Structures are given as C-alpha cells and as structure tokens.
Amino acid sequence: MRIRRIVDILLTICLMLQMSMQITEQTFHEYSGMLMFVLFLVHQFLNRRWYGALLKGKYTLLRSFSTLINFSLLISFVLTGFCGIIISENFPALNIEALTSFARLGHLCCAYLSFLLMGIHLGLHWGMIAGKIKTNWPAVLAVVIAGYGLYAFVSVNDIFSYIFLKNQFAFIDYDKNFILVIAENISMFAFWTLTGYQVSKILTGKFFRPGVIFASVFVIFGILRMSLGVPESF
C-alpha cells in the first residue's frame, strides 16, 4: 500500500511538471515524460487485480463510470506517450517523419485529456481520504481552489480548445511566474478531482451536497470571469 501511494504521488508530481513547460526545458519535459510513463506502467502492475476482476461482480452506475474513466485514461495516456516519442527532439532514432503532424496534434490533445481524466480518476478514489477528515474547512478550501481551477482551465488557458483541436498550437506564456504556473495546474487538477469525487456521490444516490458544491464552484467561476475577464491572448 505504501509503495502504491509513493508511485501515485510521484505520478502526480510528474504530471504537474509535464503541464508546466513554461518553467521546464524541452529535454527535461521529455525525460520526465519517460519517467512518468514508467511510473504509469508500475501503477498498472500494482493494480493488476483490478483487471482480473473486470468480468466479476455487478456493474453499478459508479463502477461502470469508473471503468469508463479508467480505460479512457489508459488509452489517452498511451497515445500521449506514443505521439510524444514520435515528435521527440532527444530521441531522433524513434522519429517517424510521415507521422509527425498527426503525432503533434495527438500529443497536444491526449496530454490535456489525460490531465483531465487523471483528476477525475483520483476524485473517484478520494472518498478513502475524505472519510478521515472530520471538519468542513478542507471542503470549503477545495471549493475555492476548484472555482479558480475552472476559471484557469476554461478562461485563462482555454484547454478545451486543445482537447477538441479547435486550437492546434499550444499557447505557452514563458513569461508567466513560476508560482502562478504551478498554482494554476494544481487548481485545475483540483477542479477535476473534486468533480470526480462529487460525481461518485451522485452515482450512489446522493444529490444535495454535490449540487451545493458544484453550484458554489460555478459561482466562484462566474465571479472570477466577470471581474477578471478573459486574457487578451485568447
């Protein structure tokens, strides 16, 4: 169990660094990406029993949704790594020139999609941690962070335009402050983690608290959108 937690923590750290190209060089991005893929494989091995249980037991709404997210993440992550290798600058022997254009778009789309899905995936398992917290203050803080995360995801970084390939070139602001880059990534990830956690509650028949949580997050998003607007670069 301890090894599993360490691997998951390292995976999350690598994810934050992968999404922070403003503050990392291309070489670091590629090597840390390779490390992340290795950790991903280790994560699969440590959770191999999940695959063996796929055809056993009853599929509730929550289990069905969780299975869909897990396989979507698996496919998206593998495609991210595969496309990344094709367009790599540090592993030219693995380049496939005829696929470069496709791989660039695939890497752009799947990388951001994997980020979103990893957040939801973590949120679906967050109950094990949340159940040990006896105060409401962490929930209030999570809502505030998630509200800003939604604003950063939709308005500041316009990530949906990359996932749906409406924008085929990633806009990277290399002048953005280091702390702000990390804070945005953490808050965006927190939004999708909170989303996964609240959806898990809805799928088990609990509607009131998730409804209040989501409403609060969108109120904060609306306030930020009206007060700060959308950066001119978009």
PDB file of C-alpha atoms in Angstrom:
ATOM      1  CA  MET A   1       0.000   0.000   0.000  1.00  0.00           C
ATOM      2  CA  ARG A   2       2.851   2.390   0.849  1.00  0.00           C
ATOM      3  CA  ILE A   3       4.572   1.695  -2.483  1.00  0.00           C
ATOM      4  CA  ARG A   4       1.292   2.372  -4.266  1.00  0.00           C
ATOM      5  CA  ARG A   5       0.939   5.762  -2.564  1.00  0.00           C
ATOM      6  CA  ILE A   6       4.527   6.716  -3.342  1.00  0.00           C
ATOM      7  CA  VAL A   7       4.036   5.830  -7.014  1.00  0.00           C
ATOM      8  CA  ASP A   8       0.782   7.808  -7.145  1.00  0.00           C
ATOM      9  CA  ILE A   9       2.427  10.854  -5.537  1.00  0.00           C
ATOM     10  CA  LEU A  10       5.348  10.698  -7.973  1.00  0.00           C
ATOM     11  CA  LEU A  11       2.916  10.352 -10.875  1.00  0.00           C
ATOM     12  CA  THR A  12       1.074  13.484  -9.741  1.00  0.00           C
ATOM     13  CA  ILE A  13       4.309  15.452  -9.353  1.00  0.00           C
ATOM     14  CA  CYS A  14       5.424  14.388 -12.842  1.00  0.00           C
ATOM     15  CA  LEU A  15       2.028  15.402 -14.205  1.00  0.00           C
ATOM     16  CA  MET A  16       2.349  18.891 -12.719  1.00  0.00           C
ATOM     17  CA  LEU A  17       5.824  19.244 -14.248  1.00  0.00           C
ATOM     18  CA  GLN A  18       4.663  17.934 -17.615  1.00  0.00           C
ATOM     19  CA  MET A  19       1.958  20.586 -17.700  1.00  0.00           C
ATOM     20  CA  SER A  20       4.484  23.303 -16.841  1.00  0.00           C
ATOM     21  CA  MET A  21       6.576  23.671 -19.987  1.00  0.00           C
ATOM     22  CA  GLN A  22       6.854  27.400 -19.270  1.00  0.00           C
ATOM     23  CA  ILE A  23       9.289  26.585 -16.484  1.00  0.00           C
ATOM     24  CA  THR A  24      10.975  23.442 -17.828  1.00  0.00           C
ATOM     25  CA  GLU A  25      13.165  22.888 -20.839  1.00  0.00           C
ATOM     26  CA  GLN A  26      12.263  20.537 -23.688  1.00  0.00           C
ATOM     27  CA  THR A  27      14.857  17.986 -22.619  1.00  0.00           C
ATOM     28  CA  PHE A  28      13.542  17.887 -19.060  1.00  0.00           C
ATOM     29  CA  HIS A  29       9.975  17.643 -20.398  1.00  0.00           C
ATOM     30  CA  GLU A  30      10.835  14.583 -22.474  1.00  0.00           C
ATOM     31  CA  TYR A  31      12.870  12.736 -19.850  1.00  0.00           C
ATOM     32  CA  SER A  32      10.365  13.415 -17.085  1.00  0.00           C
ATOM     33  CA  GLY A  33       7.693  12.235 -19.513  1.00  0.00           C
ATOM     34  CA  MET A  34       9.562   8.962 -19.938  1.00  0.00           C
ATOM     35  CA  LEU A  35       9.791   8.652 -16.149  1.00  0.00           C
ATOM     36  CA  MET A  36       6.087   9.330 -15.864  1.00  0.00           C
ATOM     37  CA  PHE A  37       5.324   6.594 -18.389  1.00  0.00           C
ATOM     38  CA  VAL A  38       7.430   4.115 -16.391  1.00  0.00           C
ATOM     39  CA  LEU A  39       5.570   5.102 -13.226  1.00  0.00           C
ATOM     40  CA  PHE A  40       2.318   4.635 -15.129  1.00  0.00           C
ATOM     41  CA  LEU A  41       3.335   1.074 -16.017  1.00  0.00           C
ATOM     42  CA  VAL A  42       4.278   0.401 -12.387  1.00  0.00           C
ATOM     43  CA  HIS A  43       0.873   1.772 -11.342  1.00  0.00           C
ATOM     44  CA  GLN A  44      -0.805  -0.685 -13.726  1.00  0.00           C
ATOM     45  CA  PHE A  45       1.209  -3.575 -12.308  1.00  0.00           C
ATOM     46  CA  LEU A  46       0.406  -2.666  -8.700  1.00  0.00           C
ATOM     47  CA  ASN A  47      -3.298  -2.546  -9.597  1.00  0.00           C
ATOM     48  CA  ARG A  48      -3.297  -5.650 -11.784  1.00  0.00           C
ATOM     49  CA  ARG A  49      -6.020  -7.298  -9.689  1.00  0.00           C
ATOM     50  CA  TRP A  50      -8.467  -4.690 -10.992  1.00  0.00           C
ATOM     51  CA  TYR A  51      -8.094  -6.133 -14.484  1.00  0.00           C
ATOM     52  CA  GLY A  52      -8.699  -9.647 -13.202  1.00  0.00           C
ATOM     53  CA  ALA A  53     -11.953  -8.554 -11.573  1.00  0.00           C
ATOM     54  CA  LEU A  54     -13.395  -6.811 -14.640  1.00  0.00           C
ATOM     55  CA  LEU A  55     -15.670  -9.719 -15.558  1.00  0.00           C
ATOM     56  CA  LYS A  56     -16.704 -10.419 -11.981  1.00  0.00           C
ATOM     57  CA  GLY A  57     -19.440  -8.911  -9.861  1.00  0.00           C
ATOM     58  CA  LYS A  58     -22.244  -6.488 -10.615  1.00  0.00           C
ATOM     59  CA  TYR A  59     -21.731  -3.253 -12.528  1.00  0.00           C
ATOM     60  CA  THR A  60     -23.365  -0.379 -10.667  1.00  0.00           C
ATOM     61  CA  LEU A  61     -23.525   3.121 -12.162  1.00  0.00           C
ATOM     62  CA  LEU A  62     -20.438   4.109 -10.181  1.00  0.00           C
ATOM     63  CA  ARG A  63     -18.446   1.058 -11.214  1.00  0.00           C
ATOM     64  CA  SER A  64     -19.449   1.492 -14.868  1.00  0.00           C
ATOM     65  CA  PHE A  65     -18.436   5.150 -14.845  1.00  0.00           C
ATOM     66  CA  SER A  66     -15.167   4.395 -13.059  1.00  0.00           C
ATOM     67  CA  THR A  67     -14.343   1.652 -15.569  1.00  0.00           C
ATOM     68  CA  LEU A  68     -15.058   4.011 -18.476  1.00  0.00           C
ATOM     69  CA  ILE A  69     -12.790   6.684 -16.991  1.00  0.00           C
ATOM     70  CA  ASN A  70     -10.009   4.172 -16.299  1.00  0.00           C
ATOM     71  CA  PHE A  71      -9.949   2.762 -19.824  1.00  0.00           C
ATOM     72  CA  SER A  72     -10.255   6.223 -21.373  1.00  0.00           C
ATOM     73  CA  LEU A  73      -7.292   7.342 -19.283  1.00  0.00           C
ATOM     74  CA  LEU A  74      -5.331   4.238 -20.242  1.00  0.00           C
ATOM     75  CA  ILE A  75      -5.868   4.838 -23.971  1.00  0.00           C
ATOM     76  CA  SER A  76      -5.245   8.578 -23.720  1.00  0.00           C
ATOM     77  CA  PHE A  77      -2.060   8.114 -21.706  1.00  0.00           C
ATOM     78  CA  VAL A  78      -0.624   5.506 -24.072  1.00  0.00           C
ATOM     79  CA  LEU A  79      -1.380   7.723 -27.082  1.00  0.00           C
ATOM     80  CA  THR A  80       0.237  10.690 -25.340  1.00  0.00           C
ATOM     81  CA  GLY A  81       3.430   8.704 -24.808  1.00  0.00           C
ATOM     82  CA  PHE A  82       3.429   7.200 -28.295  1.00  0.00           C
ATOM     83  CA  CYS A  83       2.887  10.553 -30.000  1.00  0.00           C
ATOM     84  CA  GLY A  84       5.472  12.161 -27.728  1.00  0.00           C
ATOM     85  CA  ILE A  85       8.117   9.657 -28.804  1.00  0.00           C
ATOM     86  CA  ILE A  86       7.392  10.323 -32.481  1.00  0.00           C
ATOM     87  CA  ILE A  87       7.911  14.088 -32.139  1.00  0.00           C
ATOM     88  CA  SER A  88      10.771  13.815 -29.640  1.00  0.00           C
ATOM     89  CA  GLU A  89      13.829  16.036 -30.127  1.00  0.00           C
ATOM     90  CA  ASN A  90      16.034  13.939 -27.836  1.00  0.00           C
ATOM     91  CA  PHE A  91      15.235  10.518 -29.276  1.00  0.00           C
ATOM     92  CA  PRO A  92      15.520  11.176 -33.041  1.00  0.00           C
ATOM     93  CA  ALA A  93      16.037   7.487 -33.834  1.00  0.00           C
ATOM     94  CA  LEU A  94      12.401   6.947 -32.851  1.00  0.00           C
ATOM     95  CA  ASN A  95      11.040   9.734 -35.059  1.00  0.00           C
ATOM     96  CA  ILE A  96       8.638   8.753 -37.822  1.00  0.00           C
ATOM     97  CA  GLU A  97       8.601  11.749 -40.161  1.00  0.00           C
ATOM     98  CA  ALA A  98       5.448  10.726 -42.002  1.00  0.00           C
ATOM     99  CA  LEU A  99       3.511  10.745 -38.718  1.00  0.00           C
ATOM    100  CA  THR A 100       4.961  13.925 -37.221  1.00  0.00           C
ATOM    101  CA  SER A 101       2.000  16.194 -37.997  1.00  0.00           C
ATOM    102  CA  PHE A 102      -0.528  13.657 -36.711  1.00  0.00           C
ATOM    103  CA  ALA A 103       1.589  12.929 -33.629  1.00  0.00           C
ATOM    104  CA  ARG A 104       1.914  16.604 -32.739  1.00  0.00           C
ATOM    105  CA  LEU A 105      -1.857  17.044 -32.723  1.00  0.00           C
ATOM    106  CA  GLY A 106      -2.354  13.708 -30.964  1.00  0.00           C
ATOM    107  CA  HIS A 107       0.131  14.609 -28.243  1.00  0.00           C
ATOM    108  CA  LEU A 108      -1.467  18.028 -27.724  1.00  0.00           C
ATOM    109  CA  CYS A 109      -5.000  16.640 -27.463  1.00  0.00           C
ATOM    110  CA  CYS A 110      -4.243  13.490 -25.450  1.00  0.00           C
ATOM    111  CA  ALA A 111      -1.896  15.207 -22.990  1.00  0.00           C
ATOM    112  CA  TYR A 112      -4.574  17.654 -21.858  1.00  0.00           C
ATOM    113  CA  LEU A 113      -7.243  14.958 -21.949  1.00  0.00           C
ATOM    114  CA  SER A 114      -5.064  12.729 -19.752  1.00  0.00           C
ATOM    115  CA  PHE A 115      -4.674  15.620 -17.312  1.00  0.00           C
ATOM    116  CA  LEU A 116      -8.458  15.956 -17.074  1.00  0.00           C
ATOM    117  CA  LEU A 117      -9.041  12.203 -16.759  1.00  0.00           C
ATOM    118  CA  MET A 118      -6.329  11.748 -14.131  1.00  0.00           C
ATOM    119  CA  GLY A 119      -8.059  14.354 -11.999  1.00  0.00           C
ATOM    120  CA  ILE A 120     -11.415  12.575 -12.292  1.00  0.00           C
ATOM    121  CA  HIS A 121      -9.730   9.209 -11.671  1.00  0.00           C
ATOM    122  CA  LEU A 122      -8.207  10.499  -8.437  1.00  0.00           C
ATOM    123  CA  GLY A 123     -11.522  12.044  -7.418  1.00  0.00           C
ATOM    124  CA  LEU A 124     -13.335   8.723  -7.786  1.00  0.00           C
ATOM    125  CA  HIS A 125     -10.999   7.301  -5.131  1.00  0.00           C
ATOM    126  CA  TRP A 126     -10.922  10.410  -2.952  1.00  0.00           C
ATOM    127  CA  GLY A 127     -13.569   9.037  -0.579  1.00  0.00           C
ATOM    128  CA  MET A 128     -10.917   6.958   1.172  1.00  0.00           C
ATOM    129  CA  ILE A 129      -9.168  10.185   2.179  1.00  0.00           C
ATOM    130  CA  ALA A 130     -12.191  12.436   2.640  1.00  0.00           C
ATOM    131  CA  GLY A 131     -13.774   9.977   5.055  1.00  0.00           C
ATOM    132  CA  LYS A 132     -10.955  10.581   7.537  1.00  0.00           C
ATOM    133  CA  ILE A 133     -11.481  14.371   7.590  1.00  0.00           C
ATOM    134  CA  LYS A 134     -13.853  15.462  10.374  1.00  0.00           C
ATOM    135  CA  THR A 135     -14.065  19.204   9.619  1.00  0.00           C
ATOM    136  CA  ASN A 136     -15.745  21.100   6.760  1.00  0.00           C
ATOM    137  CA  TRP A 137     -12.938  23.625   6.274  1.00  0.00           C
ATOM    138  CA  PRO A 138     -10.991  21.448   3.767  1.00  0.00           C
ATOM    139  CA  ALA A 139     -14.189  21.181   1.694  1.00  0.00           C
ATOM    140  CA  VAL A 140     -14.622  24.962   1.695  1.00  0.00           C
ATOM    141  CA  LEU A 141     -10.985  25.442   0.651  1.00  0.00           C
ATOM    142  CA  ALA A 142     -11.388  22.786  -2.060  1.00  0.00           C
ATOM    143  CA  VAL A 143     -14.393  24.634  -3.498  1.00  0.00           C
ATOM    144  CA  VAL A 144     -12.479  27.934  -3.643  1.00  0.00           C
ATOM    145  CA  ILE A 145      -9.448  26.291  -5.287  1.00  0.00           C
ATOM    146  CA  ALA A 146     -11.656  24.361  -7.722  1.00  0.00           C
ATOM    147  CA  GLY A 147     -13.541  27.540  -8.632  1.00  0.00           C
ATOM    148  CA  TYR A 148     -10.284  29.213  -9.585  1.00  0.00           C
ATOM    149  CA  GLY A 149      -9.190  25.993 -11.292  1.00  0.00           C
ATOM    150  CA  LEU A 150     -12.267  26.026 -13.517  1.00  0.00           C
ATOM    151  CA  TYR A 151     -11.559  29.655 -14.401  1.00  0.00           C
ATOM    152  CA  ALA A 152      -7.918  28.818 -15.202  1.00  0.00           C
ATOM    153  CA  PHE A 153      -8.964  25.781 -17.251  1.00  0.00           C
ATOM    154  CA  VAL A 154     -11.671  27.499 -19.295  1.00  0.00           C
ATOM    155  CA  SER A 155     -10.768  31.186 -19.432  1.00  0.00           C
ATOM    156  CA  VAL A 156      -7.040  31.564 -18.800  1.00  0.00           C
ATOM    157  CA  ASN A 157      -5.619  28.515 -20.585  1.00  0.00           C
ATOM    158  CA  ASP A 158      -8.581  27.612 -22.835  1.00  0.00           C
ATOM    159  CA  ILE A 159      -7.708  23.934 -22.568  1.00  0.00           C
ATOM    160  CA  PHE A 160     -10.915  22.662 -24.147  1.00  0.00           C
ATOM    161  CA  SER A 161      -9.717  24.238 -27.419  1.00  0.00           C
ATOM    162  CA  TYR A 162      -6.713  21.870 -27.308  1.00  0.00           C
ATOM    163  CA  ILE A 163      -8.694  18.781 -26.349  1.00  0.00           C
ATOM    164  CA  PHE A 164     -11.153  19.341 -29.215  1.00  0.00           C
ATOM    165  CA  LEU A 165      -8.360  20.592 -31.519  1.00  0.00           C
ATOM    166  CA  LYS A 166     -10.044  23.925 -32.135  1.00  0.00           C
ATOM    167  CA  ASN A 167      -6.607  25.343 -31.445  1.00  0.00           C
ATOM    168  CA  GLN A 168      -3.881  23.193 -32.986  1.00  0.00           C
ATOM    169  CA  PHE A 169      -0.959  25.077 -31.473  1.00  0.00           C
ATOM    170  CA  ALA A 170      -0.391  25.291 -27.736  1.00  0.00           C
ATOM    171  CA  PHE A 171      -0.056  28.812 -26.394  1.00  0.00           C
ATOM    172  CA  ILE A 172       2.727  28.831 -23.795  1.00  0.00           C
ATOM    173  CA  ASP A 173       3.451  32.011 -21.888  1.00  0.00           C
ATOM    174  CA  TYR A 174       7.134  31.710 -20.993  1.00  0.00           C
ATOM    175  CA  ASP A 175       6.985  34.956 -19.040  1.00  0.00           C
ATOM    176  CA  LYS A 176       4.418  33.640 -16.576  1.00  0.00           C
ATOM    177  CA  ASN A 177       5.601  33.454 -12.979  1.00  0.00           C
ATOM    178  CA  PHE A 178       6.795  30.035 -11.762  1.00  0.00           C
ATOM    179  CA  ILE A 179       4.485  30.039  -8.731  1.00  0.00           C
ATOM    180  CA  LEU A 180       1.473  31.077 -10.835  1.00  0.00           C
ATOM    181  CA  VAL A 181       2.086  28.251 -13.320  1.00  0.00           C
ATOM    182  CA  ILE A 182       2.194  25.637 -10.558  1.00  0.00           C
ATOM    183  CA  ALA A 183      -0.801  27.190  -8.763  1.00  0.00           C
ATOM    184  CA  GLU A 184      -2.890  27.115 -11.947  1.00  0.00           C
ATOM    185  CA  ASN A 185      -2.000  23.494 -12.654  1.00  0.00           C
ATOM    186  CA  ILE A 186      -2.792  22.405  -9.107  1.00  0.00           C
ATOM    187  CA  SER A 187      -6.082  24.319  -9.058  1.00  0.00           C
ATOM    188  CA  MET A 188      -7.169  22.951 -12.459  1.00  0.00           C
ATOM    189  CA  PHE A 189      -6.322  19.427 -11.330  1.00  0.00           C
ATOM    190  CA  ALA A 190      -8.209  20.078  -8.077  1.00  0.00           C
ATOM    191  CA  PHE A 191     -11.330  21.045 -10.046  1.00  0.00           C
ATOM    192  CA  TRP A 192     -11.386  17.739 -11.918  1.00  0.00           C
ATOM    193  CA  THR A 193     -10.563  15.796  -8.750  1.00  0.00           C
ATOM    194  CA  LEU A 194     -13.463  17.485  -6.970  1.00  0.00           C
ATOM    195  CA  THR A 195     -15.662  16.761  -9.989  1.00  0.00           C
ATOM    196  CA  GLY A 196     -14.782  13.069  -9.893  1.00  0.00           C
ATOM    197  CA  TYR A 197     -15.451  12.884  -6.158  1.00  0.00           C
ATOM    198  CA  GLN A 198     -18.828  14.620  -6.363  1.00  0.00           C
ATOM    199  CA  VAL A 199     -19.916  12.582  -9.398  1.00  0.00           C
ATOM    200  CA  SER A 200     -19.125   9.422  -7.410  1.00  0.00           C
ATOM    201  CA  LYS A 201     -21.549  10.651  -4.737  1.00  0.00           C
ATOM    202  CA  ILE A 202     -24.246  11.452  -7.312  1.00  0.00           C
ATOM    203  CA  LEU A 203     -23.939   7.989  -8.829  1.00  0.00           C
ATOM    204  CA  THR A 204     -24.541   6.444  -5.412  1.00  0.00           C
ATOM    205  CA  GLY A 205     -27.755   8.428  -4.945  1.00  0.00           C
ATOM    206  CA  LYS A 206     -26.507  11.464  -3.014  1.00  0.00           C
ATOM    207  CA  PHE A 207     -27.563  14.659  -4.751  1.00  0.00           C
ATOM    208  CA  PHE A 208     -27.909  17.556  -2.296  1.00  0.00           C
ATOM    209  CA  ARG A 209     -24.303  18.080  -1.148  1.00  0.00           C
ATOM    210  CA  PRO A 210     -22.773  17.593  -4.649  1.00  0.00           C
ATOM    211  CA  GLY A 211     -25.340  20.035  -6.009  1.00  0.00           C
ATOM    212  CA  VAL A 212     -24.340  22.661  -3.447  1.00  0.00           C
ATOM    213  CA  ILE A 213     -20.641  22.012  -4.113  1.00  0.00           C
ATOM    214  CA  PHE A 214     -20.983  22.365  -7.899  1.00  0.00           C
ATOM    215  CA  ALA A 215     -23.181  25.457  -7.558  1.00  0.00           C
ATOM    216  CA  SER A 216     -20.563  27.072  -5.287  1.00  0.00           C
ATOM    217  CA  VAL A 217     -17.743  26.264  -7.696  1.00  0.00           C
ATOM    218  CA  PHE A 218     -19.612  27.797 -10.639  1.00  0.00           C
ATOM    219  CA  VAL A 219     -20.499  30.898  -8.603  1.00  0.00           C
ATOM    220  CA  ILE A 220     -16.804  31.440  -7.881  1.00  0.00           C
ATOM    221  CA  PHE A 221     -16.023  30.811 -11.558  1.00  0.00           C
ATOM    222  CA  GLY A 222     -18.659  33.353 -12.584  1.00  0.00           C
ATOM    223  CA  ILE A 223     -17.326  35.991 -10.199  1.00  0.00           C
ATOM    224  CA  LEU A 224     -13.765  35.491 -11.495  1.00  0.00           C
ATOM    225  CA  ARG A 225     -14.934  35.547 -15.106  1.00  0.00           C
ATOM    226  CA  MET A 226     -16.828  38.804 -14.628  1.00  0.00           C
ATOM    227  CA  SER A 227     -14.138  40.514 -12.573  1.00  0.00           C
ATOM    228  CA  LEU A 228     -11.012  39.301 -14.378  1.00  0.00           C
ATOM    229  CA  GLY A 229     -12.425  38.520 -17.825  1.00  0.00           C
ATOM    230  CA  VAL A 230     -10.510  36.508 -20.417  1.00  0.00           C
ATOM    231  CA  PRO A 231      -6.820  37.187 -21.194  1.00  0.00           C
ATOM    232  CA  GLU A 232      -6.333  39.060 -24.470  1.00  0.00           C
ATOM    233  CA  SER A 233      -4.129  36.274 -25.848  1.00  0.00           C
ATOM    234  CA  PHE A 234      -7.266  34.213 -26.316  1.00  0.00           C
TER     235      PHE A 234
END
